[in-house]
CSV table of C-alpha atoms in Angstrom, one decimal:
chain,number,residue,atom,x,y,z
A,1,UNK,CA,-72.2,5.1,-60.8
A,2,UNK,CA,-69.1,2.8,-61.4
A,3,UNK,CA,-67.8,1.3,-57.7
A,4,UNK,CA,-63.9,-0.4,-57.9
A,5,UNK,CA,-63.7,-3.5,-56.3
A,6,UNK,CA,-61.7,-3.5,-53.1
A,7,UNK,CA,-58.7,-5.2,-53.2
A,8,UNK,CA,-59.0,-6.5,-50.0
A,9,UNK,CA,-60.9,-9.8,-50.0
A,10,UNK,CA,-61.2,-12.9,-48.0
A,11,UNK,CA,-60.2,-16.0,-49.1
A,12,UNK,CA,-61.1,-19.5,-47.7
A,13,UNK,CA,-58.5,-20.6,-45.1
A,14,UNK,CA,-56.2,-23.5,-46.1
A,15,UNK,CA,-57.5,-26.6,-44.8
A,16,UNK,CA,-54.3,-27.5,-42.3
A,17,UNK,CA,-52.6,-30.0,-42.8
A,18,UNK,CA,-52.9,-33.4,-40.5
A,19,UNK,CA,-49.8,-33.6,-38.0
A,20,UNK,CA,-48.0,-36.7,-38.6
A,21,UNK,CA,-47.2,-38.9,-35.8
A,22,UNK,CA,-43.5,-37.7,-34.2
A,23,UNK,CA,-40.7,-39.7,-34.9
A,24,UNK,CA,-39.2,-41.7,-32.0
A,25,UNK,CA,-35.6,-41.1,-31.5
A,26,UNK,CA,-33.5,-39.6,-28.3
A,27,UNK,CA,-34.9,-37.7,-25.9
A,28,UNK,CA,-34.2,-34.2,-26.2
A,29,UNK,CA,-32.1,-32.7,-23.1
A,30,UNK,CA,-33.3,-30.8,-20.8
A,31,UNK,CA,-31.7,-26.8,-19.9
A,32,UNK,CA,-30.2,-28.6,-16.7
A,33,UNK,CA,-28.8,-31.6,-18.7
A,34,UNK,CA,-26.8,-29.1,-21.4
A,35,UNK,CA,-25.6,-26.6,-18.7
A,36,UNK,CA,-24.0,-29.7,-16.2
A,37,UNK,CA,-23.0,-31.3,-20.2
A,38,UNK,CA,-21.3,-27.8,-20.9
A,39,UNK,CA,-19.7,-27.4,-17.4
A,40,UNK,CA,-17.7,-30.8,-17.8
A,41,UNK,CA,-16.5,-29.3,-21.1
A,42,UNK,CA,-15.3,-26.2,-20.0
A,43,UNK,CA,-13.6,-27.4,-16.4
A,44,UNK,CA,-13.2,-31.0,-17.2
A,45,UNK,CA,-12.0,-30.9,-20.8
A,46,UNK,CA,-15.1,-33.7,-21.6
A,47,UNK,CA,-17.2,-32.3,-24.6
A,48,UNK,CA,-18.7,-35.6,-25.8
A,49,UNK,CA,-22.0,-35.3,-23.7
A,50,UNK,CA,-22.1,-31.4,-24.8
A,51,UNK,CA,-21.2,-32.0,-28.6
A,52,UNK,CA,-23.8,-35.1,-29.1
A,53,UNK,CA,-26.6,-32.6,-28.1
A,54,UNK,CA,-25.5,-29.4,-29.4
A,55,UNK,CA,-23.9,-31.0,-32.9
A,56,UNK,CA,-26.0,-28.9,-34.7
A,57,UNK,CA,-25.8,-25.2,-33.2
A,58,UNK,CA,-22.1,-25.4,-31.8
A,59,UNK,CA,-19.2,-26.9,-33.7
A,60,UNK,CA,-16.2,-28.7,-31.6
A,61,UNK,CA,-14.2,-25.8,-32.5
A,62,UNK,CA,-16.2,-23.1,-31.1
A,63,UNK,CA,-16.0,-25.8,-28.0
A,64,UNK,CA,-12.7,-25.5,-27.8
A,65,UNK,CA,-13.0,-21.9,-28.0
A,66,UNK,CA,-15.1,-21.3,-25.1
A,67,UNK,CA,-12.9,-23.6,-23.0
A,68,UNK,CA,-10.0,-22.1,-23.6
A,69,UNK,CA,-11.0,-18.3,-22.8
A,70,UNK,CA,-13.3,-19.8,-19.6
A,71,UNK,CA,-9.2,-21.1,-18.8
A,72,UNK,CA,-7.7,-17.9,-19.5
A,73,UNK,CA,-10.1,-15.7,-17.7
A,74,UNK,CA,-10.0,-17.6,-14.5
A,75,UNK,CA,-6.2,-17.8,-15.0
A,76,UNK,CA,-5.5,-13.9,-15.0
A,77,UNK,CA,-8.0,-13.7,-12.2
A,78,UNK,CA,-5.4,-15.9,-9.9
A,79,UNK,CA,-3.0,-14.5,-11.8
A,80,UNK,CA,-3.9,-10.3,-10.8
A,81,UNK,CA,-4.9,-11.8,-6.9
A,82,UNK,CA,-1.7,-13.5,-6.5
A,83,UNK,CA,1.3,-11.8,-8.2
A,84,UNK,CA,3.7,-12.6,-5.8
A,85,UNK,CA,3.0,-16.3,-6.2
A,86,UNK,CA,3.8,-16.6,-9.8
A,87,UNK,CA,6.8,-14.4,-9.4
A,88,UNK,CA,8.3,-17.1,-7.1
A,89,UNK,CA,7.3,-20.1,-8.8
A,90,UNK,CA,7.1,-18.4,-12.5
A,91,UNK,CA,5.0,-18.0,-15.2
A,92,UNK,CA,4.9,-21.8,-16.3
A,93,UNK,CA,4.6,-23.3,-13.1
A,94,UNK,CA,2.1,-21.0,-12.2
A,95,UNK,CA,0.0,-21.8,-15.4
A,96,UNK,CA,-0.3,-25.4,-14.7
A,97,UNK,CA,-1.2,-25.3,-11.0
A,98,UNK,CA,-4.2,-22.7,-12.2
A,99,UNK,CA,-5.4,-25.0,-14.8
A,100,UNK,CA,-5.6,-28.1,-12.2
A,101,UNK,CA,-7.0,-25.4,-10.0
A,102,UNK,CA,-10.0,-24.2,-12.2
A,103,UNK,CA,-10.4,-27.7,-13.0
A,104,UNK,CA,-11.0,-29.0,-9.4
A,105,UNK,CA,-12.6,-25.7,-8.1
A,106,UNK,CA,-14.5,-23.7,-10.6
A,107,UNK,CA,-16.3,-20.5,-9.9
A,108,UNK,CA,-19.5,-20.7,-7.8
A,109,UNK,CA,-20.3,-16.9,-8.4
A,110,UNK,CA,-19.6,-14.5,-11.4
A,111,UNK,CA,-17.9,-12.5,-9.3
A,112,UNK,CA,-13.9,-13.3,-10.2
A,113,UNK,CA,-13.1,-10.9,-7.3
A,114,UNK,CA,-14.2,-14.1,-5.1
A,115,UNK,CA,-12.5,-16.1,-7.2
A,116,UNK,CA,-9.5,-18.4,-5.3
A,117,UNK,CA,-10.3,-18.6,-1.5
A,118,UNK,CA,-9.5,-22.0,-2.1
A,119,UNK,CA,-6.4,-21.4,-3.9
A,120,UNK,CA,-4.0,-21.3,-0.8
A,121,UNK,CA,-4.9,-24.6,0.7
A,122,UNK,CA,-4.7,-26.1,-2.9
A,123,UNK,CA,-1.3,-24.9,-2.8
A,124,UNK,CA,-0.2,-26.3,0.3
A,125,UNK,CA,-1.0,-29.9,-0.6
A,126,UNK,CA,-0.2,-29.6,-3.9
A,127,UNK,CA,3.1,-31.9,-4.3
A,128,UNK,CA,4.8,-30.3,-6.9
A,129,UNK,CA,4.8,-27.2,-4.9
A,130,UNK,CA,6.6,-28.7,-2.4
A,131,UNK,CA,9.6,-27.8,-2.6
A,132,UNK,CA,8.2,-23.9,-1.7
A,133,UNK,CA,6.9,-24.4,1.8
A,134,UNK,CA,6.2,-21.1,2.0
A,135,UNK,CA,3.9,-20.7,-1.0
A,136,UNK,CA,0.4,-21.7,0.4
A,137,UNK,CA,1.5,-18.6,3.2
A,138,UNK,CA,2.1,-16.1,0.7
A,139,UNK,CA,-0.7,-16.8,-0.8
A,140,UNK,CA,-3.3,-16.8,2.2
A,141,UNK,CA,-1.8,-12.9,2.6
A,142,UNK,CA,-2.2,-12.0,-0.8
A,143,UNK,CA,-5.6,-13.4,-0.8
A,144,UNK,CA,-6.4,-11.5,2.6
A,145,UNK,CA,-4.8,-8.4,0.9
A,146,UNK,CA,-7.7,-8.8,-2.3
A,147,UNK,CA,-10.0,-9.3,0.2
A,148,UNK,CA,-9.1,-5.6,2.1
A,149,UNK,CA,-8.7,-4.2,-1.6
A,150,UNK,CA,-12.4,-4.9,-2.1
A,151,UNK,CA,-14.0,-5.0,1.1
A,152,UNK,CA,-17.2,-2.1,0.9
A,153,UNK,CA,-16.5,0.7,2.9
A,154,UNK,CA,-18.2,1.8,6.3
A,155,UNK,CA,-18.4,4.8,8.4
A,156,UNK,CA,-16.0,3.8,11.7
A,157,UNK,CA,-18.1,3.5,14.6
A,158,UNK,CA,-19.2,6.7,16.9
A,159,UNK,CA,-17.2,6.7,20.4
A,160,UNK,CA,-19.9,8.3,21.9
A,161,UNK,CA,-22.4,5.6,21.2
A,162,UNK,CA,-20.5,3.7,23.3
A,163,UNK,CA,-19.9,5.9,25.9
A,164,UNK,CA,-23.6,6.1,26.1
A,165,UNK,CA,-24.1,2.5,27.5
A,166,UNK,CA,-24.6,1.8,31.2
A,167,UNK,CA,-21.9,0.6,33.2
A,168,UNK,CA,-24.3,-2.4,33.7
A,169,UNK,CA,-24.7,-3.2,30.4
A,170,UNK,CA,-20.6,-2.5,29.3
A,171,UNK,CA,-19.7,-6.1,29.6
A,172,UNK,CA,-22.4,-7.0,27.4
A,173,UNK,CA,-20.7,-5.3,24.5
A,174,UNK,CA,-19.9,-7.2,21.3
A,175,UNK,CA,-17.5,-4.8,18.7
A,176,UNK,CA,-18.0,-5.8,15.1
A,177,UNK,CA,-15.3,-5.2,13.0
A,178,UNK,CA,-14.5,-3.2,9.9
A,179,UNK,CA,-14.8,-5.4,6.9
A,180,UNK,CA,-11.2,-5.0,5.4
A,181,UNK,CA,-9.6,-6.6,8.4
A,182,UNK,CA,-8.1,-9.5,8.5
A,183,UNK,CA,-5.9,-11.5,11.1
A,184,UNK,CA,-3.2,-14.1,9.8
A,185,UNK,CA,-1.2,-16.1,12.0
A,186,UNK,CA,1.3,-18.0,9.7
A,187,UNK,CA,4.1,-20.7,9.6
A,188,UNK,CA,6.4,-18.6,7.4
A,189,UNK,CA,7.8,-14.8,7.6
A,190,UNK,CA,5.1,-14.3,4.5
A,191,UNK,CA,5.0,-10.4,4.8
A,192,UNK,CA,8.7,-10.4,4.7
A,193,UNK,CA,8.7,-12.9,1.5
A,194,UNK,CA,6.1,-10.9,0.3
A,195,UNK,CA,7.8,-7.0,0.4
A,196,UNK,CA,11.0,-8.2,-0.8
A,197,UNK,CA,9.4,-10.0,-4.0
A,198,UNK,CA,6.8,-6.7,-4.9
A,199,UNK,CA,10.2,-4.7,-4.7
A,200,UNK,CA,12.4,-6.8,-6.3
A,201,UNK,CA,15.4,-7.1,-4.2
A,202,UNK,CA,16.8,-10.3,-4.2
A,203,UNK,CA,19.1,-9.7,-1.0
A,204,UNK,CA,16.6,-9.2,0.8
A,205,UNK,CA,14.6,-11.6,-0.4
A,206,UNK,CA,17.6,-14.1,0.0
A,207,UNK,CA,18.5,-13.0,3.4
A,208,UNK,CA,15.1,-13.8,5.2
A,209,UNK,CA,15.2,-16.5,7.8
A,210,UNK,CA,12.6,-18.9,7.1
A,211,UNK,CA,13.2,-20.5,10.7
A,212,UNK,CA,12.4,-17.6,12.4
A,213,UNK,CA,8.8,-18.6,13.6
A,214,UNK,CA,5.2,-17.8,13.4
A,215,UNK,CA,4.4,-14.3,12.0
A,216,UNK,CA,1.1,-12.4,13.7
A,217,UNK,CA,-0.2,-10.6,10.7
A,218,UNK,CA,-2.6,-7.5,10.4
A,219,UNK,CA,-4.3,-6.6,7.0
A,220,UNK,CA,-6.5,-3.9,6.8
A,221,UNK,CA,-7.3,-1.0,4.1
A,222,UNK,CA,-6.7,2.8,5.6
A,223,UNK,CA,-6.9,6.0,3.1
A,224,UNK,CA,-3.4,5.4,1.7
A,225,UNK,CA,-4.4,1.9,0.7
A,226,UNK,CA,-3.6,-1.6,2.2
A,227,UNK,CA,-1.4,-2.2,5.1
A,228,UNK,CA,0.0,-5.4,6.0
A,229,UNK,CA,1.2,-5.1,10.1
A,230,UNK,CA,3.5,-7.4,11.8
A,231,UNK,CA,2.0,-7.8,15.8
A,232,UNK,CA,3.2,-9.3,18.9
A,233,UNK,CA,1.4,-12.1,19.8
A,234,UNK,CA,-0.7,-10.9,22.8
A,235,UNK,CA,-1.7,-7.8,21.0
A,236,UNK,CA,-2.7,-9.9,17.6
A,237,UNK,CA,-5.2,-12.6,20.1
A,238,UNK,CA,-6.9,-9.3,21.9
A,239,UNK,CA,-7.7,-8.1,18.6
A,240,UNK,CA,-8.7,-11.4,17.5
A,241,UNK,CA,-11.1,-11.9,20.0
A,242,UNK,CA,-12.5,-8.8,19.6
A,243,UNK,CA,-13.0,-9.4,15.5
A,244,UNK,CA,-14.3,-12.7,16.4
A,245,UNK,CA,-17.0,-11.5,18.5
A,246,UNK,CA,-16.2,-12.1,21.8
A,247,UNK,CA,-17.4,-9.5,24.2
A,248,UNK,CA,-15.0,-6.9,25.1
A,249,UNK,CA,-15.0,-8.2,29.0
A,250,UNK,CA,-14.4,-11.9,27.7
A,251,UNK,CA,-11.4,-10.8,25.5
A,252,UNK,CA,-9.4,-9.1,28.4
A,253,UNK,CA,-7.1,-11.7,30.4
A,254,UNK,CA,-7.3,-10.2,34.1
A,255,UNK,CA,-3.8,-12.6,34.2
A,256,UNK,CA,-2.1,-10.0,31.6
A,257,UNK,CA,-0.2,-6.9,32.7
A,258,UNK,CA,-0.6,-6.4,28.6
A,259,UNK,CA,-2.2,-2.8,28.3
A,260,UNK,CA,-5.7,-4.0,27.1
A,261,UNK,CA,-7.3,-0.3,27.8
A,262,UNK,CA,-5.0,1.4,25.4
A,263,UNK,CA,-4.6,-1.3,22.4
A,264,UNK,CA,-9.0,-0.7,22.8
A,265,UNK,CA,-8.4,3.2,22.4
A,266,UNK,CA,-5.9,2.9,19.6
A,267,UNK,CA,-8.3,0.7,17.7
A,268,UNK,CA,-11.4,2.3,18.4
A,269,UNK,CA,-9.3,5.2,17.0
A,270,UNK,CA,-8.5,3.8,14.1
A,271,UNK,CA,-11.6,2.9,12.8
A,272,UNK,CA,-10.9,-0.6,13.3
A,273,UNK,CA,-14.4,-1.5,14.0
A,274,UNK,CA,-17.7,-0.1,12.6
A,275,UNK,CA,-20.6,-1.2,14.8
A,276,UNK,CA,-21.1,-2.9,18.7
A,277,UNK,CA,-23.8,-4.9,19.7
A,278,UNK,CA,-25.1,-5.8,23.4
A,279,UNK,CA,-25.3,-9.5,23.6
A,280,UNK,CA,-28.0,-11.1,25.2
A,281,UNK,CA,-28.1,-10.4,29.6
A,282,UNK,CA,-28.6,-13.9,31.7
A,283,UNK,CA,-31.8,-12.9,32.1
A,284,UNK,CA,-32.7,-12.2,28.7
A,285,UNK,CA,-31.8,-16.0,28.0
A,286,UNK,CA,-33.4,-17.7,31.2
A,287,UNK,CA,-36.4,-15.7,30.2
């Protein structure tokens, strides 16, 4: 009998090759060195670190590429936060003070909702925007209104839970607010600059008083969507206090004839706040 040969057979393994000694030239960069080298291309405009160590998988073109859509993405982010902004500075104006924006603050999260909590107080000392006193103060509202606009939503806190408490222990409570609130106290009638421009009347906008004082804003989100409140200034510090965690004894001047018992209902009944805590008793510390 007649056997085939396999075709499967070993052969003798290459005898490898000896490495050659490694040519000495630059060092090659580390992940850290290319990602701070590619941030001072994209927000500086400097490629010349980033192109000498990636001139053979990215071409300065492409470069210039990435920059410019990392300029226009964080553009229309200000942009969709802070319409009201660019409709009173325009298009142009508002372009440029992005771009010297993104270049001195760049995003710290990938998040663009986050994106320009800085962008108010760049405003206000930027000197070309001087002119527009009132800018940096429309912008801190339409900031706070993004913020309201995003804020998660939360259940509004029980009344009975804290009508359970113990008389004893009822100075002792600490409210903690619903996230989408926010309190502004401002230079400039910003609310009023701020209607006029979203509905396009010019009269209006035109017959605001910009001497008229400081405004005492409320922002918060309710079921028809956000509301921006013009308070009286004893009622905006109470509820100040309160958001800012003072206890709801501590917040109550005993000076005040202001009704401090009923502004407490009609926020509790709002859903203004979503939780309490009892802060720590004298005795809790000492001990």
């Amino acid at each position: 009998m007649t056997c085939r040969r396999s075709t499967f057979c070993f052969r003798k393994q290459a005898e490898r090759p000896r490495s050659l000694p490694a040519k000495k030239g630059a060092p090659v960069p580390t992940l850290l060195e290319i990602q701070r080298a590619m941030r001072r291309s994209l927000v500086q405009g400097d490629s010349t670190a980033v192109s000498a160590m990636l001139a053979a998988q990215i071409s300065p073109d492409r470069l210039d590429i990435y920059r410019n859509t990392f300029l226009l993405t964080l553009t229309r982010a200000l942009r969709l936060c802070f319409p009201v902004v660019q409709k009173l500075v325009g298009e142009e104006f508002f372009e440029g003070a992005a771009q010297i924006f993104v270049a001195e603050h760049p995003p710290r999260s990938a998040w663009l909702d986050q994106y320009g909590s800085a962008f108010p107080d760049f405003l206000h000392a930027f000197s070309p925007a001087e002119s527009v006193p009132y800018l940096s103060d429309v912008a801190r509202l339409e900031w706070a209104v993004s913020g309201a606009l995003h804020a998660p939503d939360t259940e509004p806190l029980d009344i009975n839970r804290l009508a359970s408490i113990s008389s004893e222990d009822q100075r002792r409570i600490r409210l903690i607010a619903e996230p989408s609130i926010n309190l502004l106290y401002l230079a400039y009638p910003a609310d009023a600059i701020w209607r006029a421009v979203l509905a396009g009347d010019d009269a209006e906008l035109a017959a605001i008083d910009l001497a008229c004082g400081h405004v005492h804003l409320l922002i918060e989100r309710r079921a028809t969507g956000v509301e921006v409140e013009h308070l009286q200034a004893e009622p905006w510090q109470f509820l100040a206090r309160l958001c800012a965690g003072e206890p709801i004894a501590a917040a109550i001047d005993p000076n005040s004839d202001f009704g401090f018992a009923s502004a407490l209902a009609e926020h509790l009944s709002l859903g203004r706040f979503a939780s309490f805590e009892l802060i720590p008793s004298q005795a809790e510390d000492q001990g």
